[in-house]
Amino acid sequence: MTIDDAPREALRGGPRELLRWVATGAAVSRADLSRLSGLSPSTVSQRVEALINQGLLEETGAGRSRGGRRPRQLAVPTGGAVVGAIDLGAHHARVGTLDLSGRVVQGRTLPVRIEDGPEQVLGALLAEVAALAAAPGDPTASGTASSASGSTTAGALRGIGIGIPGPVQHSTGRIVSPSRMPGWNGFDVAAFCAGRVDVPIIVDNDANLMALGAHRTAHSELDHAVYIKAGTGIGSGVISSGRLHRGAQGSAGDISHCRVVADPAPPCSCGNAGCLEAVASGAALVTALRDQGVPVSDLTGVIRLIDDGDRHATALARQAGRAIGEILAVVVNFFNPQVVAIGGRLADCEPLLASMRATLYERCLPLATQTLLIERVATSQDVGITGAAHLVIDHVVAAN
């Protein structure tokens, strides 16, 4: 059983939990870890020594004495070892390196053309990560790694997490029937990347990475949460018992092709009609405005119209919020999360957010919304690469 498969109760005091407490500053010594975990000092010491041997923790000196020997202070190494992260979108990708506490060391946003195909897109992004890892303290690193074929990794790189804007079979790292990624169907991302770098490669859906990054950053104390990513497309990630829930094949949380009652039902890229993505995504809003004769070229233009109070764009945003709320109401009634948070470019669209929130309160059972938090994802553009880094860190901890 991997650390991702273990129940939350079994993780209390586990290596990942000990690492997280030190990384967040909740603990600075073995005694602190023993107090937080409820484990015996000898058990904590054994696990800490294992993390030190893996290079995931270090001793930084003696702390303040409380009547006995001065405790040896613990810290997550901030120099040297890093993890790489790629958060791929349809038009842009965020790449970065992060230290073993999940703190961003360097991050860059790069233009991409998803239609250029997986080999070209991923090859270029891997080279960017390799360049950042080769000079982790230099924010002006050019990112033009010369070894795009063969190994491109610096010795400090412990692994790379990759987020894909489409369905991913997590166990294999293979993309399955993506709606807006021509040439990517069936592509084995993990195998392709493993042939070009010599560190672990972890591949997941971008909404799952956003969910993990947002949860570890803002709500790590909560057990159950749903995070929606609403941009050009729509997806969601589910946190259950404190861990990312993927389901049997990795498609848990994929709300994009749940049907919304609509008349007439617009066609969806999946071949059905009336799917949430076809009704409420950023791409759907662009199409709907064009059909009304409003000249708009992309989601940025839609958001600009909404901010300017355009009645057509605002009405469509409210309709989209209601559609998202209808699907989420089923999720909330069924799953009973503690928080529902929306991220992505549409999260800053106030009419959509207000309409989604109102629909949730209208359609959900009172018990399900009694203490439910409904909010924006309160993190920056790095939430995706933060989630990718935590996937890698968890993998490294579990594998040793």
JSON list of N, CA, C and O in Angstrom, two decimals, residues 168 204-205 207-208 235-238 244-255:
[
{"chain": "A", "resi": 168, "resn": "VAL", "atom": "N", "xyz": [-6.45, 11.71, -17.41]},
{"chain": "A", "resi": 168, "resn": "VAL", "atom": "CA", "xyz": [-5.19, 10.98, -17.28]},
{"chain": "A", "resi": 168, "resn": "VAL", "atom": "C", "xyz": [-5.44, 9.70, -16.48]},
{"chain": "A", "resi": 168, "resn": "VAL", "atom": "O", "xyz": [-6.03, 9.73, -15.40]},
{"chain": "A", "resi": 204, "resn": "ASP", "atom": "N", "xyz": [-0.64, 13.69, -13.74]},
{"chain": "A", "resi": 204, "resn": "ASP", "atom": "CA", "xyz": [-2.02, 13.72, -13.27]},
{"chain": "A", "resi": 204, "resn": "ASP", "atom": "C", "xyz": [-2.77, 14.80, -14.02]},
{"chain": "A", "resi": 204, "resn": "ASP", "atom": "O", "xyz": [-2.20, 15.62, -14.75]},
{"chain": "A", "resi": 205, "resn": "ASN", "atom": "N", "xyz": [-4.08, 14.80, -13.85]},
{"chain": "A", "resi": 205, "resn": "ASN", "atom": "CA", "xyz": [-4.94, 15.82, -14.42]},
{"chain": "A", "resi": 205, "resn": "ASN", "atom": "C", "xyz": [-4.67, 17.17, -13.76]},
{"chain": "A", "resi": 205, "resn": "ASN", "atom": "O", "xyz": [-4.39, 17.23, -12.55]},
{"chain": "A", "resi": 207, "resn": "ALA", "atom": "N", "xyz": [-6.65, 19.57, -12.90]},
{"chain": "A", "resi": 207, "resn": "ALA", "atom": "CA", "xyz": [-7.58, 19.92, -11.82]},
{"chain": "A", "resi": 207, "resn": "ALA", "atom": "C", "xyz": [-7.19, 19.23, -10.52]},
{"chain": "A", "resi": 207, "resn": "ALA", "atom": "O", "xyz": [-7.35, 19.80, -9.43]},
{"chain": "A", "resi": 208, "resn": "ASN", "atom": "N", "xyz": [-6.68, 18.00, -10.61]},
{"chain": "A", "resi": 208, "resn": "ASN", "atom": "CA", "xyz": [-6.21, 17.31, -9.42]},
{"chain": "A", "resi": 208, "resn": "ASN", "atom": "C", "xyz": [-5.01, 18.03, -8.81]},
{"chain": "A", "resi": 208, "resn": "ASN", "atom": "O", "xyz": [-4.90, 18.15, -7.58]},
{"chain": "A", "resi": 235, "resn": "GLY", "atom": "N", "xyz": [-13.11, 21.37, -14.80]},
{"chain": "A", "resi": 235, "resn": "GLY", "atom": "CA", "xyz": [-12.80, 20.11, -14.16]},
{"chain": "A", "resi": 235, "resn": "GLY", "atom": "C", "xyz": [-12.83, 20.30, -12.65]},
{"chain": "A", "resi": 235, "resn": "GLY", "atom": "O", "xyz": [-13.03, 21.41, -12.16]},
{"chain": "A", "resi": 236, "resn": "SER", "atom": "N", "xyz": [-12.64, 19.23, -11.91]},
{"chain": "A", "resi": 236, "resn": "SER", "atom": "CA", "xyz": [-12.58, 19.36, -10.46]},
{"chain": "A", "resi": 236, "resn": "SER", "atom": "C", "xyz": [-11.70, 18.26, -9.88]},
{"chain": "A", "resi": 236, "resn": "SER", "atom": "O", "xyz": [-11.49, 17.22, -10.50]},
{"chain": "A", "resi": 237, "resn": "GLY", "atom": "N", "xyz": [-11.18, 18.54, -8.70]},
{"chain": "A", "resi": 237, "resn": "GLY", "atom": "CA", "xyz": [-10.41, 17.57, -7.95]},
{"chain": "A", "resi": 237, "resn": "GLY", "atom": "C", "xyz": [-11.06, 17.35, -6.60]},
{"chain": "A", "resi": 237, "resn": "GLY", "atom": "O", "xyz": [-11.64, 18.28, -6.02]},
{"chain": "A", "resi": 238, "resn": "VAL", "atom": "N", "xyz": [-10.96, 16.13, -6.08]},
{"chain": "A", "resi": 238, "resn": "VAL", "atom": "CA", "xyz": [-11.65, 15.75, -4.85]},
{"chain": "A", "resi": 238, "resn": "VAL", "atom": "C", "xyz": [-10.62, 15.34, -3.80]},
{"chain": "A", "resi": 238, "resn": "VAL", "atom": "O", "xyz": [-9.73, 14.53, -4.07]},
{"chain": "A", "resi": 244, "resn": "LEU", "atom": "N", "xyz": [-5.84, 13.07, -2.00]},
{"chain": "A", "resi": 244, "resn": "LEU", "atom": "CA", "xyz": [-6.42, 13.19, -3.32]},
{"chain": "A", "resi": 244, "resn": "LEU", "atom": "C", "xyz": [-7.12, 11.89, -3.70]},
{"chain": "A", "resi": 244, "resn": "LEU", "atom": "O", "xyz": [-6.54, 10.82, -3.64]},
{"chain": "A", "resi": 245, "resn": "HIS", "atom": "N", "xyz": [-8.39, 12.02, -4.10]},
{"chain": "A", "resi": 245, "resn": "HIS", "atom": "CA", "xyz": [-9.18, 10.85, -4.48]},
{"chain": "A", "resi": 245, "resn": "HIS", "atom": "C", "xyz": [-9.29, 10.79, -6.00]},
{"chain": "A", "resi": 245, "resn": "HIS", "atom": "O", "xyz": [-9.81, 11.71, -6.63]},
{"chain": "A", "resi": 246, "resn": "ARG", "atom": "N", "xyz": [-8.81, 9.70, -6.58]},
{"chain": "A", "resi": 246, "resn": "ARG", "atom": "CA", "xyz": [-8.80, 9.56, -8.04]},
{"chain": "A", "resi": 246, "resn": "ARG", "atom": "C", "xyz": [-9.82, 8.57, -8.56]},
{"chain": "A", "resi": 246, "resn": "ARG", "atom": "O", "xyz": [-10.12, 8.57, -9.75]},
{"chain": "A", "resi": 247, "resn": "GLY", "atom": "N", "xyz": [-10.33, 7.70, -7.70]},
{"chain": "A", "resi": 247, "resn": "GLY", "atom": "CA", "xyz": [-11.23, 6.66, -8.17]},
{"chain": "A", "resi": 247, "resn": "GLY", "atom": "C", "xyz": [-10.47, 5.49, -8.78]},
{"chain": "A", "resi": 247, "resn": "GLY", "atom": "O", "xyz": [-9.25, 5.38, -8.66]},
{"chain": "A", "resi": 248, "resn": "ALA", "atom": "N", "xyz": [-11.19, 4.61, -9.47]},
{"chain": "A", "resi": 248, "resn": "ALA", "atom": "CA", "xyz": [-10.60, 3.38, -9.96]},
{"chain": "A", "resi": 248, "resn": "ALA", "atom": "C", "xyz": [-9.61, 3.60, -11.09]},
{"chain": "A", "resi": 248, "resn": "ALA", "atom": "O", "xyz": [-8.57, 2.94, -11.17]},
{"chain": "A", "resi": 249, "resn": "GLN", "atom": "N", "xyz": [-9.89, 4.53, -12.00]},
{"chain": "A", "resi": 249, "resn": "GLN", "atom": "CA", "xyz": [-9.04, 4.74, -13.17]},
{"chain": "A", "resi": 249, "resn": "GLN", "atom": "C", "xyz": [-8.41, 6.12, -13.22]},
{"chain": "A", "resi": 249, "resn": "GLN", "atom": "O", "xyz": [-7.64, 6.41, -14.13]},
{"chain": "A", "resi": 250, "resn": "GLY", "atom": "N", "xyz": [-8.78, 6.99, -12.29]},
{"chain": "A", "resi": 250, "resn": "GLY", "atom": "CA", "xyz": [-8.21, 8.33, -12.29]},
{"chain": "A", "resi": 250, "resn": "GLY", "atom": "C", "xyz": [-9.17, 9.41, -12.75]},
{"chain": "A", "resi": 250, "resn": "GLY", "atom": "O", "xyz": [-8.79, 10.56, -12.90]},
{"chain": "A", "resi": 251, "resn": "SER", "atom": "N", "xyz": [-10.44, 9.05, -13.00]},
{"chain": "A", "resi": 251, "resn": "SER", "atom": "CA", "xyz": [-11.38, 10.03, -13.54]},
{"chain": "A", "resi": 251, "resn": "SER", "atom": "C", "xyz": [-12.30, 10.65, -12.48]},
{"chain": "A", "resi": 251, "resn": "SER", "atom": "O", "xyz": [-13.19, 11.42, -12.83]},
{"chain": "A", "resi": 252, "resn": "ALA", "atom": "N", "xyz": [-12.09, 10.33, -11.20]},
{"chain": "A", "resi": 252, "resn": "ALA", "atom": "CA", "xyz": [-12.93, 10.92, -10.16]},
{"chain": "A", "resi": 252, "resn": "ALA", "atom": "C", "xyz": [-12.83, 12.44, -10.21]},
{"chain": "A", "resi": 252, "resn": "ALA", "atom": "O", "xyz": [-11.76, 13.01, -10.38]},
{"chain": "A", "resi": 253, "resn": "GLY", "atom": "N", "xyz": [-13.98, 13.10, -10.09]},
{"chain": "A", "resi": 253, "resn": "GLY", "atom": "CA", "xyz": [-14.00, 14.56, -10.09]},
{"chain": "A", "resi": 253, "resn": "GLY", "atom": "C", "xyz": [-14.20, 15.17, -11.46]},
{"chain": "A", "resi": 253, "resn": "GLY", "atom": "O", "xyz": [-14.33, 16.38, -11.57]},
{"chain": "A", "resi": 254, "resn": "ASP", "atom": "N", "xyz": [-14.23, 14.35, -12.52]},
{"chain": "A", "resi": 254, "resn": "ASP", "atom": "CA", "xyz": [-14.39, 14.91, -13.86]},
{"chain": "A", "resi": 254, "resn": "ASP", "atom": "C", "xyz": [-15.87, 15.25, -14.10]},
{"chain": "A", "resi": 254, "resn": "ASP", "atom": "O", "xyz": [-16.65, 14.42, -14.54]},
{"chain": "A", "resi": 255, "resn": "ILE", "atom": "N", "xyz": [-16.22, 16.49, -13.79]},
{"chain": "A", "resi": 255, "resn": "ILE", "atom": "CA", "xyz": [-17.61, 16.94, -13.92]},
{"chain": "A", "resi": 255, "resn": "ILE", "atom": "C", "xyz": [-17.89, 17.55, -15.28]},
{"chain": "A", "resi": 255, "resn": "ILE", "atom": "O", "xyz": [-19.02, 17.94, -15.59]}
]
